[in-house]
mmCIF file of C-alpha atoms in Angstrom:
data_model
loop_
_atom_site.group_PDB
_atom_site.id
_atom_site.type_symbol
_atom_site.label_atom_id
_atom_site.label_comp_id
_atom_site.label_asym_id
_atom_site.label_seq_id
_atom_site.Cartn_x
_atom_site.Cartn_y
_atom_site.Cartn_z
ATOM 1 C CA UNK A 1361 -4.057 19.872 -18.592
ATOM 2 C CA UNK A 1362 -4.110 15.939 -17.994
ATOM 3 C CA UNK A 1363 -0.799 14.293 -16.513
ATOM 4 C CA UNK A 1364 -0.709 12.336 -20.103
ATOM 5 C CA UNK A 1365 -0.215 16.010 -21.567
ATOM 6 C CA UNK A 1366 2.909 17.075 -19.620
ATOM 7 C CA UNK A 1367 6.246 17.252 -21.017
ATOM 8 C CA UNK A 1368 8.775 17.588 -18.238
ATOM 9 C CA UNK A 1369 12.322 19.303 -18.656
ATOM 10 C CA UNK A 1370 13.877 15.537 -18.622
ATOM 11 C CA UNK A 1371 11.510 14.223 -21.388
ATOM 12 C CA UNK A 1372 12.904 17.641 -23.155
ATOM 13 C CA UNK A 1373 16.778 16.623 -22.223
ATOM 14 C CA UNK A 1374 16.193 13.007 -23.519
ATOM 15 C CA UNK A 1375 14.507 14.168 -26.785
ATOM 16 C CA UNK A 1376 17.176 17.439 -27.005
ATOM 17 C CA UNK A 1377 20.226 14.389 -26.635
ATOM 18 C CA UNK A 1378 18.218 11.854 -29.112
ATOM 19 C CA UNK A 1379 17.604 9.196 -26.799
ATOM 20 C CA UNK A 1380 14.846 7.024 -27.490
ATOM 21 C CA UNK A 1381 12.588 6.756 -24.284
ATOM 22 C CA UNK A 1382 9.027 5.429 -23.925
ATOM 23 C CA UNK A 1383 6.414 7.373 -21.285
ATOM 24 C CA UNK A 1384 4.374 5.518 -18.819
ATOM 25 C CA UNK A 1385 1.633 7.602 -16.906
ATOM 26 C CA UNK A 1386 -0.467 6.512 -13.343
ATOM 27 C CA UNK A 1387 -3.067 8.214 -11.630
ATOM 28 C CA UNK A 1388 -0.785 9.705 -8.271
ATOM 29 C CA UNK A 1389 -2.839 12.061 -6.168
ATOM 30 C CA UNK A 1390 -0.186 11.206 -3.501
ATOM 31 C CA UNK A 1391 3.582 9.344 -3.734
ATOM 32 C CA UNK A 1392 3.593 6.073 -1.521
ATOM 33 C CA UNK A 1393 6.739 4.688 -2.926
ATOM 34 C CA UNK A 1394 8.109 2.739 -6.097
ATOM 35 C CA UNK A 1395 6.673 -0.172 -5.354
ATOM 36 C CA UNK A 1396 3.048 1.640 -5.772
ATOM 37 C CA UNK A 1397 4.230 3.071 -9.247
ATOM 38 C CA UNK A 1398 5.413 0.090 -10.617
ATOM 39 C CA UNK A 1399 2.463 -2.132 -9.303
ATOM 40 C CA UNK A 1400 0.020 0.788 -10.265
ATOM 41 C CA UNK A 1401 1.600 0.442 -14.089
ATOM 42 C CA UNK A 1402 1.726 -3.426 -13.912
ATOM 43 C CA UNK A 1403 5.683 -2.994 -14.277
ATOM 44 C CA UNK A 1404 8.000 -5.826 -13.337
ATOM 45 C CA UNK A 1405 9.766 -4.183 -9.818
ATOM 46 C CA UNK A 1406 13.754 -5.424 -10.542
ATOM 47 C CA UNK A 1407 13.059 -2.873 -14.058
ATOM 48 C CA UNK A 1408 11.568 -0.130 -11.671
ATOM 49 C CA UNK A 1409 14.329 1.902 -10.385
ATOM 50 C CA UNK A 1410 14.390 4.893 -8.186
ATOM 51 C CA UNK A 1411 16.841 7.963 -7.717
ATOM 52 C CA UNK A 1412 18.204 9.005 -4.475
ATOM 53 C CA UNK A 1413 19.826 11.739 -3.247
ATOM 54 C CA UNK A 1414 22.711 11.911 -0.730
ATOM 55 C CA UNK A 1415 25.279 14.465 0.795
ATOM 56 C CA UNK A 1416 28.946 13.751 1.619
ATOM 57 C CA UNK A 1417 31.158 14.781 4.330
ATOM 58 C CA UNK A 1418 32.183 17.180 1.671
ATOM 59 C CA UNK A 1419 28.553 18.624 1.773
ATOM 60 C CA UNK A 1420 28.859 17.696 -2.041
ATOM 61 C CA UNK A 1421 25.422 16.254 -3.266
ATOM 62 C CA UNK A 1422 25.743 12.826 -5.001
ATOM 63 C CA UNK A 1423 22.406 10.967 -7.149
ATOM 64 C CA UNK A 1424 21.808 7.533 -7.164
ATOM 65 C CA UNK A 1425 19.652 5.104 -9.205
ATOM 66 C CA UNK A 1426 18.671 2.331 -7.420
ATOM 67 C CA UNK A 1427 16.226 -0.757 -7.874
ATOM 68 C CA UNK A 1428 12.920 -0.286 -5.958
ATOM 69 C CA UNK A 1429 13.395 -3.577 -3.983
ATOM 70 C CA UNK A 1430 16.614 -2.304 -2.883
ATOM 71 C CA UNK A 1431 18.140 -0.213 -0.235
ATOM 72 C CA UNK A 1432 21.054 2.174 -0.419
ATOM 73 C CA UNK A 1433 24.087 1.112 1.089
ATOM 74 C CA UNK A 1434 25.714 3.924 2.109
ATOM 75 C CA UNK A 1435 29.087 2.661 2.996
ATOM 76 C CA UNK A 1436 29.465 1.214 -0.489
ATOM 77 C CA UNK A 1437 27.518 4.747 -1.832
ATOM 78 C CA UNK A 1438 30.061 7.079 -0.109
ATOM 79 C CA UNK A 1439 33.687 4.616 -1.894
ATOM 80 C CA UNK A 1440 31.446 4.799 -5.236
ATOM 81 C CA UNK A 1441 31.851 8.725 -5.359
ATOM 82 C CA UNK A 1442 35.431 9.079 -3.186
ATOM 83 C CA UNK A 1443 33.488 10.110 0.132
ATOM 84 C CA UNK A 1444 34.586 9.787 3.546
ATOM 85 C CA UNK A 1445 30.724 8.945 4.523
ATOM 86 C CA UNK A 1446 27.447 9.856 2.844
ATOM 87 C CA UNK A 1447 24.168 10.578 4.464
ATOM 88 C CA UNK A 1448 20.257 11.227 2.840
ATOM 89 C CA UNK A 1449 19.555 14.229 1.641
ATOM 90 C CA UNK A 1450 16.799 15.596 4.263
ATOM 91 C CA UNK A 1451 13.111 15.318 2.244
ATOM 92 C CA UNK A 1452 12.872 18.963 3.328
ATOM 93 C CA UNK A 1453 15.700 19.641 1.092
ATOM 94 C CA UNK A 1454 15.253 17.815 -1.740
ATOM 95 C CA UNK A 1455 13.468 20.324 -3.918
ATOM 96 C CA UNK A 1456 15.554 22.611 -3.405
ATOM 97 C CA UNK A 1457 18.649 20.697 -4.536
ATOM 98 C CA UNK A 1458 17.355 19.096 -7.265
ATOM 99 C CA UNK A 1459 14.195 21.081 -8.484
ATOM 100 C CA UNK A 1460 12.149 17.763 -7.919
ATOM 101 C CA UNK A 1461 9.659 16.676 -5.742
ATOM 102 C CA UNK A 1462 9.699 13.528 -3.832
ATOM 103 C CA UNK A 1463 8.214 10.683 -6.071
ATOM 104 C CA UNK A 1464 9.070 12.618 -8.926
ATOM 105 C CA UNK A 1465 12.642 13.256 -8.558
ATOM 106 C CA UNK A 1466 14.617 11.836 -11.535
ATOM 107 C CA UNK A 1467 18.715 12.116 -12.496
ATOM 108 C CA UNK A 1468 17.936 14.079 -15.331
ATOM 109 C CA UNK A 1469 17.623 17.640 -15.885
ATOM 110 C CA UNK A 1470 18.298 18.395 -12.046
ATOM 111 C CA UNK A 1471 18.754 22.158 -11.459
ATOM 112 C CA UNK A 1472 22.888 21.341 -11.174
ATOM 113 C CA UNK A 1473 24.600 18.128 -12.658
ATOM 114 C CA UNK A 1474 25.438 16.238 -9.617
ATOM 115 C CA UNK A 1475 27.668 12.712 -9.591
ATOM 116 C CA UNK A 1476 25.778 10.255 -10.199
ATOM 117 C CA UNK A 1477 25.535 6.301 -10.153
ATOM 118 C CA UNK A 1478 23.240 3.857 -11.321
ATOM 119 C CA UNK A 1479 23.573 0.585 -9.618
ATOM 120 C CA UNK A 1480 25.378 -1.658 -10.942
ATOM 121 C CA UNK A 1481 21.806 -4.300 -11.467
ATOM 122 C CA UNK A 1482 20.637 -2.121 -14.213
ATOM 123 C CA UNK A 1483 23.600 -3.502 -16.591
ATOM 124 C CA UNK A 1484 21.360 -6.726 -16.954
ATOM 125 C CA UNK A 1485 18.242 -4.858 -17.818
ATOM 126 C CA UNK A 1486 17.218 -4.022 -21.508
ATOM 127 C CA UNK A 1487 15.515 -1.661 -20.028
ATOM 128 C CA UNK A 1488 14.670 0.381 -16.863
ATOM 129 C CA UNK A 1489 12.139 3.022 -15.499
ATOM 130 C CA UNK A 1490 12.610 5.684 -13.557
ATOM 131 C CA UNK A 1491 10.596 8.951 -12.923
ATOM 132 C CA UNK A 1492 9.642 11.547 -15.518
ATOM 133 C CA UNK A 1493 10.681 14.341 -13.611
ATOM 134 C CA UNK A 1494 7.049 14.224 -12.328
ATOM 135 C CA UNK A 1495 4.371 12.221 -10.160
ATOM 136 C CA UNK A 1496 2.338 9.811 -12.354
ATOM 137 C CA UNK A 1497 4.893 9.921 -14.786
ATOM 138 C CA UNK A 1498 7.674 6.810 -15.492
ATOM 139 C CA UNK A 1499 10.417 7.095 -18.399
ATOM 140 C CA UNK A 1500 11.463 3.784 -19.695
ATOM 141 C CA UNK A 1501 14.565 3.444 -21.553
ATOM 142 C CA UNK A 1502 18.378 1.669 -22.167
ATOM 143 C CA UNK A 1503 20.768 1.838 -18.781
ATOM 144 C CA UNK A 1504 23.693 2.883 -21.259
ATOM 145 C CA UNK A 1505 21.177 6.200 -22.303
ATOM 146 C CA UNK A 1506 20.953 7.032 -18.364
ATOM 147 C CA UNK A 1507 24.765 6.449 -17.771
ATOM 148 C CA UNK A 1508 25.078 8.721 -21.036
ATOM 149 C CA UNK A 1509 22.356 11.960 -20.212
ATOM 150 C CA UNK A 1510 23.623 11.686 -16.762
ATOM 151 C CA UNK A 1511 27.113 11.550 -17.220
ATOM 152 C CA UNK A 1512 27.073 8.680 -14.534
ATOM 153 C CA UNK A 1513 29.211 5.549 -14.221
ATOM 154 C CA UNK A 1514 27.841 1.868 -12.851
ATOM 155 C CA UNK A 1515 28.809 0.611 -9.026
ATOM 156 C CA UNK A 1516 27.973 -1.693 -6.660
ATOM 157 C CA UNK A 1517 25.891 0.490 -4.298
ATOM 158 C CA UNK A 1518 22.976 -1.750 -2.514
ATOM 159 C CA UNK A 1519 22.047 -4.009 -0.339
ATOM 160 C CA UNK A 1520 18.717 -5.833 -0.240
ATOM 161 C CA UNK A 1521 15.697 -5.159 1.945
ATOM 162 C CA UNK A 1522 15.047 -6.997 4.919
ATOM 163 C CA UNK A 1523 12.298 -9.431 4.854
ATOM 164 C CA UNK A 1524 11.876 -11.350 7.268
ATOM 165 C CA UNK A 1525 11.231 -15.158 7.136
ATOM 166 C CA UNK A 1526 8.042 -16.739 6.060
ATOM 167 C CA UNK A 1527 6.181 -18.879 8.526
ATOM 168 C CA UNK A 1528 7.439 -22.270 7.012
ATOM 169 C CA UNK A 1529 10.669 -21.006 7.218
ATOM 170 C CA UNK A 1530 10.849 -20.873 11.112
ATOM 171 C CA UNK A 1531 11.720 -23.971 12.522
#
């Protein structure tokens, strides 16, 4: 069976809650990050979003959608959910709380509903992408249908990458 033939459990939810969503597939023999995907499906990167997993003090799980270009801020990650501090999930682990596999880990359909935020950068997207629930497999569709299936709210919960300067920039 091809990847294109694949119906995951969160194409199922999306379809089950009649949200309309759009499937993008890739070759991915192995996950590199979202950059990769997006690049490998020609997709714009600030409409490429990926989904975290954290654990708070509480050793409550917490999900978060974030933009590709972006890295969590985990101050800001742990007062978006009521947490003392919040730390990554351990790869190890990750399967095994969410019934995903790295690079194919999506908010929806995880084996527990966990609390979940979307960044708040998604708001000015008519659209985002985030995984199918499997490698080679992107889900395009509305923010507000993510927030919804999810039951997730919007926060500020980033902070951008590091780059460092370009030549011409150094004086």
């Amino acid at each position: 069976m091809s990847v294109k033939e694949v119906k995951t459990n969160a194409m199922r939810i999306l379809e089950s809650e009649g949200i309309n969503f759009e499937t993008g597939y890739y070759e991915c023999d192995e996950f590199i990050d979202g950059v990769h995907t997006a690049d490998a499906l020609g997709l714009p990167h600030e409409m490429v979003y990926k989904t975290l997993v954290t654990v708070g003090h509480s050793k409550n799980y917490y999900v978060f959608v974030i933009p590709i270009e972006k890295e969590i801020d985990l101050k800001k990650a742990a007062k978006a959910v009521g947490e003392k501090s919040v730390e990554m999930l351990p790869l190890k682990d990750v399967t095994n709380v969410t019934g995903y596999i790295r690079g194919g880990c999506t908010a929806v359909g995880m084996k527990k509903h966990y609390v979940t935020r979307i960044d708040e950068s998604a708001i000015l997207q008519d659209a985002i992408y985030v995984s199918g629930g499997k490698r080679g497999i992107q889900i395009k569709l509305h923010p507000d249908d993510l927030l919804k299936v999810t039951k997730a709210e919007y926060a500020d919960v980033t902070c951008l990458l590091y780059t460092s300067p370009s030549p011409r920039d150094t004086r």
